[in-house]
Amino acid sequence: MIAAILSKPARYAIVSLLASTVVTASPGLAGDIAVRDALGREVVIADTSRTLSIGGAITEVLVALGLEQRITGIDSTSTYPPTAVKDKPNVGYLRQLSAEGVIGLNPTLILAMDSAGPKQTMQAIESAKIPLVLIPEKLTEQGLLDKIRLIGHAMNADASANCLATAVAEDFDQLRQLRAKIDRPLRVMFVMSLVNGQAMAAGRNTAANEIIELSGGVNAIDGYDGYKSINDEAIVAAKPDAVLTIRRSRDTFEADAFYAHPGFALTPAAKNRVFVAMDGLYLLGFGPRTPAAARDVAATLYPQLASQAGDFKPKAASAVCRP
Amino acid sequence: MTVMEIGRRRVARSFRPRSGVTLAVLLVLLLICLALALTVGAAGIPLSRLPAALGLLPAADAGPMAARDQMVLWSIRLPRILTAAIVGSLLAASGALMQGLFRNPLADPALVGVSSGGAFAAASSIVLLDHALGDNLRFLQDHLLPVAAFAGSLVTTIALYRIASRAGRTSIALFLLAGLAIAAIANAGIGVLVYLADDRQLRDITFWMMGSLSGANWAKASSTALVLLIALAVFVKVARHLDLLVLGESEAFHTGVDVERLKRLSIVLVSLMTGVAVSVCGVIGFVGIVVPHLLRLLIGPSHRLLLPASACLGAVMLVAADTVARTIVAPAEMPIGILTAAIGAPFFLVILLRQRKLVGL
């Protein structure tokens, strides 16, 4: 709220500044691009030279499309690829953006996940008349391909985006073939955090749920939506064969914490010591690396598939889709 | 005129229940509550399989599910129920003790910022663990949060005590007011942490602040039990002195009570009890204020009966609330603090309204 108030003078300054650039760019020229964003609004984009990327997956796509020169700033969830993001100005966490911080970078286009916020900041950005494209977060294969094409279209890089989307689609095909070799899907529980013995596990309609299914597993929790505190006895009743979590720093220690937990200790996962910890953005980001992340999970869950998983060379990583 | 004094007068001219009978009734109530809690849970052990799960049947008659039932019961459900009972005792008894000490029926460890101090330290540890500094403390991971919560409560209480005491005398009014200020500071600190936290830490802090007995185990049950035993032993020593304190500090002093020593002992004990409870299960409000209040109306204000009876009824209340919390939205879990506040706060309001005329408000 304070940010919104403070930014008022800044907003006027930027608006007048933009007004002058708009005159020179004169709207309606052939160079303008119209995209329909997550809210169904039509956003007209005239200039992509200073693009602010709010969301780890968006940044990854932009870099894969060879557009890192046009990224004028990122948010704190944009951690990959490290070489491309380390020198970019950072506007903070995507749900706690400050209007002044965002507008102060003088972006000509903002690409943001539709979860970006807070509301006041988004309103301030809109009233500053900076083109803002909210990218829908659909946690499906098709949703990911659409996301890549939408970002590409907004950046006037449709050809590169089609190239990347094709590569990612091929990776999903390879992943599908890998999944077909799984005879008995494992029950996997994704645990967001384990604080003071209290576990928070992913239910349906979560990125974690999708990644479990993409890697040929079954989410052990189907009793609720989203990430919630789970009952210790329900952990036992869910009978997970494996625990999947986000890597912090020392994996072995985390694994021990799970095996020592009264609920997890009684599960097949603890008996067989199947524990997978991965980088958060890689695992849950739903960017171009998602098929590779699912492959890595599958290779750990199903050791018999490890050699075939090794043959799976993600095309998205090597595809040359730069203009 | 405080509620306690009214209670005293009312009880003085009416039937005063014998302490043995009252405690026996409360203990039976507690046993019934524990038995009911034992029979429900997300892993579902029907009554027919309960004897086998408890190990009361010989292995041959136990049935195919006995091994799993036994593990769920002994390593999850039983320690959790016992922890709930002990934490409930600690919360209610520390409330009763603090109210006796302050001669104010509204005193509560949560009110004077002891819980908030503990909560702030715990929230710090959640955010800290994800930072570079946290990597060096990672060996402490399992213990950092409870230790931080306890240390936070203790530091808050000591700071309060320092502020409130001058030249060997402790001002209770200053203690209460400084407590309100410290609670506000701690809450501001929690606000800063909430602002700094990312999505996952935010969920962790919010859920933790609402309290939960999830992750209770035998180690937690036994360490809290030890604190409860210490507290009960101290109660025997201080109960009569607290009764005399109702007369006023100088009056109590003239009847031979070492008032300053009584205050010190009580404050350390309250912070120990609250700190341990907060460290085990987060912030659970209203048990410490409702239970002693209710009991004072039922059995009168004598601390010799009030302190152990509060411990008993607090256990009953928390075991019941936890049973609801862990079953009502299974397989997920409802934070218990929501339940105690939802039941306790309106109840507290009703007591206040009924007493309004009597307390002169």
XYZ file of C-alpha atoms in Angstrom:
684
model
C 0.000 0.000 0.000
C 2.826 2.364 0.997
C 4.594 1.539 -2.243
C 1.501 2.487 -4.182
C 1.243 5.833 -2.398
C 4.929 6.655 -2.655
C 5.044 5.797 -6.283
C 2.435 8.318 -7.355
C 4.872 11.082 -8.343
C 7.107 8.496 -9.939
C 4.110 7.183 -11.822
C 3.294 10.594 -13.280
C 6.892 11.108 -14.244
C 7.012 7.789 -16.028
C 3.667 8.309 -17.703
C 4.794 11.621 -19.159
C 8.094 10.054 -20.169
C 6.252 7.225 -21.884
C 3.898 9.649 -23.547
C 6.874 11.277 -25.237
C 8.219 7.939 -26.444
C 4.784 6.913 -27.665
C 4.698 9.980 -29.869
C 7.940 8.973 -31.534
C 6.913 5.308 -31.764
C 3.453 6.309 -33.027
C 0.998 3.524 -32.150
C -0.665 1.457 -34.843
C 2.457 0.891 -36.893
C 3.099 -2.525 -38.396
C 5.674 -3.211 -35.670
C 3.033 -3.318 -32.918
C 2.012 -6.705 -31.607
C -1.229 -7.540 -29.845
C -1.328 -10.458 -27.400
C -4.139 -11.803 -25.257
C -2.928 -12.421 -21.697
C -4.090 -14.520 -18.743
C -6.902 -12.100 -17.910
C -8.155 -12.143 -21.491
C -7.056 -8.552 -22.067
C -5.560 -7.486 -25.346
C -2.174 -5.892 -24.721
C -0.509 -3.897 -27.481
C 3.273 -4.045 -27.449
C 5.334 -1.531 -29.384
C 8.771 -1.988 -27.929
C 10.428 -5.039 -26.377
C 13.880 -3.587 -25.925
C 13.522 -3.193 -22.152
C 11.586 -6.215 -20.962
C 11.068 -6.944 -17.284
C 10.754 -10.667 -16.630
C 8.783 -11.593 -13.506
C 8.914 -15.366 -12.997
C 11.665 -17.981 -13.214
C 10.054 -19.851 -16.131
C 9.584 -16.667 -18.189
C 13.243 -15.730 -17.737
C 14.303 -19.238 -18.759
C 12.200 -19.062 -21.922
C 13.507 -15.599 -22.818
C 17.095 -16.779 -22.469
C 16.388 -19.960 -24.453
C 14.987 -17.742 -27.214
C 18.244 -15.788 -27.221
C 16.606 -12.627 -25.929
C 18.658 -12.084 -22.775
C 19.933 -8.751 -24.112
C 16.392 -7.433 -23.941
C 15.882 -8.434 -20.300
C 16.165 -5.264 -18.295
C 15.301 -6.790 -14.945
C 14.228 -10.001 -13.257
C 12.532 -11.132 -10.044
C 14.014 -13.245 -7.268
C 12.530 -16.499 -8.600
C 14.569 -16.050 -11.799
C 17.671 -18.033 -10.877
C 18.374 -19.852 -14.129
C 20.517 -19.765 -16.199
C 22.862 -18.228 -13.619
C 25.226 -16.632 -16.142
C 22.371 -14.777 -17.824
C 20.672 -13.540 -14.654
C 23.472 -12.719 -12.266
C 24.018 -9.135 -13.408
C 20.367 -8.202 -14.020
C 18.641 -5.798 -11.623
C 16.328 -7.752 -9.329
C 12.917 -6.379 -8.347
C 12.357 -8.864 -5.511
C 9.905 -11.657 -4.923
C 7.199 -11.956 -7.554
C 4.350 -11.668 -5.066
C 5.856 -8.702 -3.242
C 6.841 -6.375 -6.044
C 7.209 -2.699 -5.309
C 5.612 -0.402 -7.856
C 8.455 2.058 -7.693
C 11.073 -0.653 -8.073
C 9.345 -2.010 -11.162
C 8.538 1.309 -12.812
C 11.942 2.725 -11.865
C 13.619 0.250 -14.227
C 11.790 2.057 -17.002
C 10.613 -1.115 -18.740
C 8.862 -0.969 -22.097
C 7.219 -4.343 -21.495
C 6.525 -6.443 -18.413
C 6.053 -10.183 -18.733
C 4.799 -11.575 -15.421
C 3.339 -14.805 -14.093
C -0.345 -14.340 -13.346
C 0.436 -14.917 -9.657
C 2.517 -11.720 -9.550
C 1.440 -9.151 -7.019
C 0.476 -7.541 -4.760
C -2.640 -6.109 -6.332
C -1.785 -2.476 -5.566
C 1.541 -2.806 -7.378
C -0.109 -4.347 -10.418
C -2.658 -1.516 -10.460
C 0.105 1.069 -10.225
C 1.894 -0.576 -13.159
C -1.297 -0.498 -15.194
C -1.951 3.130 -14.439
C 1.627 3.881 -15.529
C 0.535 2.519 -18.933
C 3.399 0.081 -19.203
C 2.316 -2.883 -21.346
C 1.828 -5.750 -18.882
C 1.327 -9.285 -20.138
C 0.238 -11.764 -17.474
C 1.341 -15.237 -18.520
C -1.192 -17.921 -17.513
C 0.172 -20.690 -15.314
C -1.477 -23.836 -16.672
C 0.297 -26.814 -15.191
C 0.013 -29.132 -18.191
C 2.135 -30.083 -21.205
C -0.055 -28.007 -23.483
C -0.029 -25.152 -20.972
C 3.779 -25.093 -21.058
C 3.888 -25.085 -24.863
C 1.299 -22.289 -24.947
C 3.336 -20.353 -22.424
C 6.451 -20.550 -24.612
C 4.514 -19.465 -27.717
C 2.824 -16.600 -25.882
C 6.138 -15.277 -24.568
C 7.652 -15.635 -28.035
C 4.741 -13.839 -29.656
C 4.903 -10.981 -27.169
C 8.601 -10.588 -27.948
C 8.008 -10.718 -31.701
C 10.018 -13.932 -31.838
C 7.389 -16.393 -33.045
C 9.805 -18.474 -35.124
C 12.204 -19.017 -32.237
C 9.321 -19.775 -29.882
C 7.909 -22.379 -32.279
C 11.353 -23.935 -32.501
C 11.620 -24.125 -28.690
C 8.036 -25.358 -28.278
C 8.703 -28.125 -30.815
C 11.832 -29.179 -28.941
C 9.951 -29.221 -25.619
C 7.091 -31.185 -27.214
C 9.626 -33.752 -28.439
C 11.034 -33.958 -24.926
C 7.543 -34.668 -23.610
C 7.254 -37.431 -26.244
C 10.528 -38.972 -25.093
C 9.281 -38.719 -21.530
C 6.043 -40.456 -22.523
C 8.022 -43.343 -24.004
C 10.041 -43.567 -20.831
C 6.864 -43.603 -18.719
C 5.414 -46.407 -20.863
C 8.164 -48.679 -19.538
C 7.015 -48.292 -15.951
C 4.981 -51.334 -14.940
C 4.101 -50.328 -11.388
C 3.758 -46.609 -10.707
C 5.134 -45.576 -7.331
C 3.187 -43.529 -4.856
C 5.072 -40.284 -4.364
C 4.535 -37.655 -1.710
C 5.857 -34.170 -2.374
C 6.787 -32.430 0.841
C 7.182 -28.672 0.622
C 8.601 -28.329 4.110
C 9.090 -30.127 7.391
C 9.101 -27.627 10.226
C 9.180 -28.720 13.853
C 7.851 -32.129 12.829
C 4.978 -30.659 10.864
C 4.957 -31.674 7.206
C 3.341 -29.682 4.429
C 2.468 -31.912 1.491
C 1.236 -31.210 -2.028
C -2.288 -32.262 -2.933
C -4.012 -31.979 -6.308
C -3.761 -28.916 -8.563
C -0.152 -28.201 -7.735
C 2.992 -28.081 -9.851
C 4.281 -30.900 -7.656
C 1.260 -33.067 -8.495
C 1.952 -32.591 -12.223
C 5.647 -33.340 -11.950
C 4.874 -36.538 -10.024
C 2.524 -37.661 -12.790
C 4.927 -36.605 -15.562
C 7.620 -38.724 -13.954
C 5.369 -41.771 -13.924
C 4.317 -41.659 -10.315
C 1.038 -41.272 -8.483
C 0.538 -38.478 -5.979
C 0.087 -40.221 -2.635
C -2.163 -37.360 -1.528
C -5.452 -36.960 -3.350
C -7.541 -35.833 -0.399
C -7.112 -32.085 -0.894
C -6.010 -29.308 -3.257
C -2.884 -27.219 -2.896
C -0.168 -27.379 -0.267
C -1.449 -28.102 3.232
C -0.269 -29.311 6.613
C -0.799 -33.021 6.631
C -1.750 -35.258 9.507
C 1.022 -37.643 10.611
C -1.313 -40.609 10.538
C -2.488 -39.620 7.067
C 1.148 -39.840 5.941
C 1.197 -43.467 7.061
C -2.204 -44.137 5.522
C -1.102 -42.634 2.184
C 1.704 -45.244 2.002
C 4.139 -43.210 -0.099
C 6.882 -45.265 -1.774
C 8.994 -42.166 -2.209
C 9.417 -38.671 -0.818
C 10.067 -35.817 -3.209
C 11.173 -32.429 -1.933
C 12.996 -29.220 -2.747
C 16.722 -29.251 -2.149
C 18.027 -26.802 0.369
C 21.669 -27.535 0.986
C 22.678 -30.840 2.518
C 20.503 -33.615 1.181
C 21.599 -36.422 3.449
C 20.684 -34.469 6.517
C 17.235 -33.704 5.143
C 16.695 -37.365 4.291
C 17.562 -38.297 7.872
C 15.029 -35.774 9.138
C 12.348 -37.505 7.080
C 13.272 -40.990 8.201
C 13.226 -39.853 11.831
C 9.756 -38.284 11.541
C 7.179 -40.490 13.295
C 4.846 -40.443 10.290
C 7.364 -40.962 7.495
C 9.261 -43.567 9.496
C 6.325 -45.958 9.023
C 6.093 -45.571 5.238
C 7.593 -47.712 2.463
C 9.568 -44.601 1.451
C 11.562 -44.742 4.689
C 11.946 -48.522 4.469
C 13.375 -48.360 0.942
C 15.060 -45.026 1.555
C 13.671 -43.472 -1.603
C 14.175 -39.755 -1.218
C 14.506 -37.264 -4.051
C 15.519 -33.642 -3.444
C 15.840 -31.215 -6.337
C 16.289 -27.557 -7.072
C 12.949 -25.785 -6.650
C 12.845 -23.910 -9.957
C 14.011 -26.955 -11.945
C 11.435 -29.228 -10.317
C 8.384 -26.974 -10.045
C 9.109 -24.063 -12.382
C 7.252 -25.410 -15.437
C 9.769 -23.988 -17.874
C 11.601 -25.551 -20.819
C 13.524 -27.868 -18.483
C 10.429 -29.506 -17.038
C 10.616 -32.726 -19.142
C 14.254 -33.099 -18.073
C 13.287 -32.598 -14.420
C 10.570 -35.242 -14.740
C 13.100 -37.581 -16.361
C 15.511 -37.046 -13.460
C 12.771 -37.819 -10.957
C 11.776 -40.932 -12.907
C 15.396 -42.129 -13.068
C 15.665 -41.905 -9.269
C 12.294 -43.482 -8.606
C 12.802 -46.350 -11.037
C 16.462 -47.415 -10.995
C 15.697 -50.026 -13.691
C 14.976 -47.128 -16.071
C 18.202 -45.301 -15.289
C 20.003 -46.395 -18.477
C 17.045 -45.503 -20.701
C 16.657 -42.220 -18.875
C 20.318 -41.581 -19.625
C 19.565 -41.960 -23.353
C 16.937 -39.237 -23.003
C 18.786 -36.159 -24.196
C 16.533 -33.155 -23.657
C 16.215 -31.372 -27.001
C 15.130 -28.146 -25.332
C 18.561 -27.816 -23.737
C 20.482 -28.120 -26.996
C 17.973 -26.678 -29.443
C 19.325 -23.611 -31.202
C 16.252 -21.421 -31.316
C 18.007 -18.108 -31.268
C 17.215 -15.681 -34.062
C -13.129 -5.949 43.173
C -11.814 -8.738 41.020
C -13.569 -11.822 39.807
C -11.384 -13.834 42.088
C -12.493 -11.985 45.176
C -16.105 -12.403 44.158
C -15.470 -16.064 43.609
C -13.949 -16.252 47.048
C -16.944 -14.656 48.697
C -19.442 -16.652 46.768
C -17.669 -19.892 47.515
C -17.197 -18.963 51.128
C -20.913 -18.920 51.716
C -21.835 -21.796 49.453
C -20.784 -25.398 49.213
C -17.062 -25.788 48.852
C -16.293 -28.982 46.989
C -13.660 -31.132 48.555
C -10.471 -31.020 46.546
C -10.090 -34.788 46.407
C -13.504 -35.266 44.836
C -13.016 -32.441 42.322
C -9.647 -33.719 41.199
C -10.963 -37.271 40.936
C -13.857 -36.122 38.741
C -11.484 -34.155 36.504
C -9.080 -37.087 36.249
C -11.900 -39.435 35.227
C -12.982 -36.877 32.627
C -9.418 -36.751 31.351
C -9.219 -40.543 31.116
C -12.477 -40.691 29.155
C -11.181 -37.985 26.832
C -7.871 -39.809 26.315
C -9.672 -43.062 25.569
C -11.935 -41.385 23.007
C -8.981 -39.633 21.389
C -7.202 -42.964 21.139
C -9.949 -44.467 19.000
C -10.052 -41.909 16.186
C -7.457 -40.827 13.666
C -6.666 -40.509 9.982
C -5.114 -43.975 9.871
C -8.344 -45.377 11.311
C -8.021 -48.115 13.906
C -11.534 -49.407 14.655
C -12.484 -50.188 18.222
C -12.398 -53.935 17.483
C -8.706 -53.771 16.594
C -7.777 -51.425 19.453
C -6.926 -54.067 22.078
C -4.579 -55.784 19.637
C -3.049 -52.459 18.655
C -2.461 -51.607 22.298
C -0.726 -54.954 22.684
C -3.351 -56.282 25.096
C -3.967 -59.400 22.995
C -1.440 -62.205 22.463
C 0.203 -62.032 19.039
C -1.679 -65.107 17.786
C -5.137 -63.501 18.147
C -4.041 -60.072 16.966
C -5.016 -60.291 13.303
C -3.272 -59.201 10.117
C -3.395 -55.451 10.664
C -2.054 -55.603 14.205
C 1.552 -54.731 13.367
C 0.644 -51.607 11.410
C -1.995 -50.539 13.949
C 0.485 -50.979 16.739
C 3.058 -48.809 15.007
C 0.603 -46.038 14.193
C -0.765 -46.080 17.701
C 2.517 -46.211 19.575
C 4.688 -44.008 17.433
C 2.164 -41.381 16.300
C -1.180 -41.312 18.036
C -0.245 -42.071 21.626
C 2.703 -39.650 21.901
C 0.604 -36.985 20.234
C -2.347 -37.409 22.582
C -0.062 -37.391 25.601
C 1.774 -34.323 24.329
C -1.584 -32.609 23.821
C -2.600 -33.456 27.377
C 0.670 -32.234 28.878
C 0.798 -29.047 26.798
C -2.832 -28.356 27.718
C -1.888 -28.736 31.380
C 1.081 -26.410 30.982
C -0.939 -23.721 29.204
C -3.867 -23.769 31.624
C -1.725 -24.011 34.742
C 0.617 -21.232 33.627
C -2.458 -19.083 32.995
C -3.769 -19.853 36.497
C -0.375 -19.115 38.025
C 0.001 -15.836 36.199
C -3.520 -14.743 37.138
C -2.800 -15.541 40.778
C 0.478 -13.675 40.642
C -1.038 -10.570 39.052
C -4.277 -10.816 41.027
C -5.896 -10.198 37.700
C -8.165 -12.733 36.004
C -7.192 -11.392 32.567
C -3.461 -12.077 32.900
C -2.205 -14.657 30.471
C 1.269 -15.484 29.132
C 0.022 -14.596 25.666
C -1.137 -11.213 26.914
C 2.206 -10.112 28.341
C 4.084 -11.034 25.191
C 5.782 -14.198 26.434
C 4.177 -16.254 23.643
C 4.845 -13.512 21.104
C 8.514 -13.375 22.066
C 8.755 -17.121 21.596
C 6.870 -16.924 18.310
C 9.141 -14.187 16.982
C 12.242 -16.234 17.759
C 10.686 -19.304 16.139
C 9.685 -17.389 13.002
C 13.238 -16.007 12.807
C 14.598 -19.521 12.867
C 12.289 -20.538 9.994
C 13.513 -17.686 7.795
C 17.109 -17.982 8.979
C 17.405 -21.664 8.079
C 17.072 -20.810 4.378
C 19.821 -18.226 4.398
C 23.549 -18.585 4.086
C 23.965 -18.189 7.829
C 21.481 -21.028 8.253
C 23.826 -23.416 6.447
C 26.193 -23.221 9.385
C 23.362 -23.896 11.806
C 21.915 -26.746 9.791
C 23.184 -29.359 12.219
C 20.752 -27.755 14.638
C 17.869 -27.999 12.171
C 15.646 -30.257 14.224
C 16.283 -28.359 17.413
C 16.714 -24.799 16.257
C 13.019 -23.925 16.246
C 12.101 -25.298 19.690
C 15.293 -23.922 21.214
C 14.637 -20.534 19.620
C 11.026 -20.485 20.821
C 12.058 -21.313 24.348
C 14.890 -18.804 24.346
C 12.547 -16.146 22.955
C 10.011 -16.716 25.729
C 12.693 -16.668 28.390
C 14.404 -13.540 27.083
C 11.031 -11.785 26.879
C 10.187 -12.688 30.449
C 13.589 -11.654 31.762
C 13.396 -8.348 29.879
C 9.924 -7.785 31.311
C 11.086 -8.622 34.774
C 14.042 -6.250 34.478
C 11.794 -3.450 33.264
C 9.243 -4.049 35.993
C 11.576 -4.420 38.960
C 13.374 -1.593 40.667
C 15.357 -1.813 43.870
C 14.155 -5.324 44.499
C 10.469 -4.578 44.080
C 8.374 -5.686 41.142
C 5.524 -3.584 39.869
C 2.804 -5.775 38.488
C 1.110 -2.941 36.612
C 4.369 -2.031 34.907
C 4.887 -5.698 34.095
C 1.508 -5.913 32.347
C 1.947 -2.684 30.407
C 5.527 -3.436 29.391
C 4.225 -6.848 28.337
C 1.734 -5.259 25.979
C 4.513 -3.138 24.475
C 6.821 -6.116 24.086
C 4.041 -8.145 22.477
C 3.595 -5.317 19.959
C 7.338 -5.229 19.253
C 7.452 -8.998 18.769
C 4.444 -8.845 16.474
C 6.095 -6.114 14.431
C 9.167 -8.335 14.171
C 6.994 -11.218 12.995
C 5.459 -8.830 10.455
C 8.911 -7.986 9.096
C 9.749 -11.689 8.806
C 6.454 -12.392 7.053
C 7.309 -9.628 4.625
C 10.816 -10.990 4.006
C 9.725 -14.604 3.725
C 9.152 -16.335 0.421
C 6.078 -18.387 -0.323
C 7.123 -21.519 1.473
C 8.490 -19.764 4.543
C 5.336 -17.682 4.663
C 3.190 -20.800 4.802
C 5.505 -22.296 7.428
C 5.325 -19.221 9.644
C 1.579 -18.773 9.275
C 0.787 -22.397 9.999
C 3.213 -22.526 12.869
C 1.706 -19.387 14.399
C -1.693 -21.054 14.400
C -0.337 -23.921 16.461
C -0.240 -27.636 15.856
C 0.653 -30.779 17.720
C 1.761 -32.400 14.492
C 5.108 -34.095 14.774
C 4.704 -34.846 18.467
C 6.829 -37.784 19.538
C 7.923 -39.520 22.698
C 10.880 -37.178 23.134
C 8.581 -34.156 23.127
C 6.062 -35.880 25.370
C 8.708 -36.770 27.932
C 10.471 -33.407 27.935
C 7.165 -31.571 28.416
C 6.159 -34.095 31.092
C 9.341 -33.264 32.995
C 8.467 -29.565 32.975
C 4.946 -30.371 34.149
C 6.315 -32.420 37.046
C 8.598 -29.562 38.063
C 5.653 -27.169 37.829
C 3.401 -29.360 39.975
C 6.134 -29.656 42.589
C 6.521 -25.869 42.702
C 2.740 -25.458 42.901
C 2.690 -27.362 46.182
C 5.164 -24.819 47.536
C 3.578 -21.631 46.201
C -0.179 -22.339 46.311
C -0.756 -21.121 49.883
C 1.413 -18.054 49.329
C -0.559 -17.157 46.201
C -3.770 -17.363 48.243
C -2.286 -14.930 50.731
C -1.111 -12.652 47.928
C -4.773 -12.026 47.083
C -4.899 -9.901 50.232
C -2.329 -7.553 48.729
C 1.462 -7.512 48.615
C 2.178 -5.835 51.932
C -0.527 -7.847 53.716
C 0.957 -11.027 52.323
C 4.408 -9.867 53.365
C 3.206 -9.288 56.916
C 1.781 -12.794 57.089
C 5.268 -14.099 56.393
C 5.305 -14.544 52.608
C 8.570 -13.723 50.862
C 6.707 -11.814 48.149
C 9.701 -11.036 45.937
C 10.881 -14.621 45.974
C 7.362 -15.801 45.177
C 7.187 -13.443 42.195
C 10.590 -14.468 40.868
C 9.833 -18.150 41.198
C 6.427 -17.771 39.546
C 7.732 -15.691 36.643
C 10.535 -18.128 35.868
C 8.092 -21.010 36.065
C 5.534 -19.312 33.809
C 8.173 -18.578 31.180
C 9.488 -22.127 31.390
C 6.002 -23.588 30.958
C 4.980 -21.209 28.186
C 8.323 -21.465 26.400
C 8.210 -25.244 26.366
C 4.580 -25.279 25.193
C 5.260 -22.751 22.424
C 8.373 -24.608 21.317
C 6.515 -27.902 21.013
C 3.371 -26.772 19.274
C 3.425 -23.103 18.317
C 1.005 -20.549 19.634
C -2.167 -21.986 21.127
C -4.274 -19.281 22.671
C -7.136 -19.040 25.138
C -6.511 -22.270 27.038
C -4.589 -20.353 29.681
C -7.325 -17.806 30.156
C -10.538 -19.806 29.797
C -9.720 -22.890 31.851
C -8.717 -21.188 35.128
C -11.589 -18.757 34.711
C -14.139 -21.509 34.368
C -12.677 -23.442 37.272
C -12.660 -20.423 39.543
C -16.396 -20.133 39.026
C -16.891 -23.827 39.740
C -14.499 -24.563 42.598
C -13.430 -21.204 43.961
C -10.131 -19.384 43.954
C -7.966 -21.426 46.315
C -4.739 -22.106 44.443
C -4.143 -25.394 46.205
C -7.044 -26.778 44.198
C -7.065 -24.348 41.274
C -3.543 -25.082 40.003
C -3.829 -28.884 39.732
C -7.451 -28.660 38.581
C -6.440 -26.202 35.821
C -3.740 -28.617 34.718
C -6.354 -31.383 34.501
C -9.026 -29.417 32.666
C -6.443 -27.850 30.354
C -5.396 -31.346 29.360
C -9.023 -32.303 28.698
C -9.583 -29.208 26.580
C -6.475 -29.603 24.453
C -6.877 -33.342 23.919
C -10.451 -32.724 22.748
C -9.444 -29.833 20.492
C -6.534 -31.769 19.026
C -8.732 -34.771 18.323
C -11.024 -32.520 16.299
C -8.064 -30.770 14.632
C -6.494 -33.977 13.401
C -9.663 -35.665 12.173
C -12.049 -32.994 10.900
C -10.258 -32.282 7.592
C -8.209 -35.507 7.311
C -5.903 -36.228 5.537
C -4.994 -32.578 5.996
C -4.902 -31.048 9.435
C -6.500 -27.995 10.946
C -4.238 -25.754 13.034
C -5.343 -26.246 16.621
C -4.971 -22.573 17.518
C -7.947 -21.822 15.266
C -10.095 -24.225 17.264
C -9.055 -23.051 20.717
C -9.601 -19.434 19.687
C -12.925 -20.183 17.993
C -14.229 -21.985 21.078
C -12.320 -20.124 23.778
C -12.783 -16.515 22.749
C -16.619 -16.449 22.575
C -16.721 -18.460 25.789
C -14.463 -15.926 27.430
C -16.686 -13.131 26.186
C -19.762 -14.823 27.678
C -18.005 -15.088 31.041
C -17.097 -11.408 30.859
C -20.657 -10.363 30.020
C -22.124 -12.461 32.821
C -19.630 -10.996 35.262
C -19.930 -7.472 33.940
C -21.953 -6.093 36.801
C -20.044 -7.966 39.445
C -16.652 -6.716 38.298
C -17.944 -3.165 37.954
C -17.255 -2.727 34.238
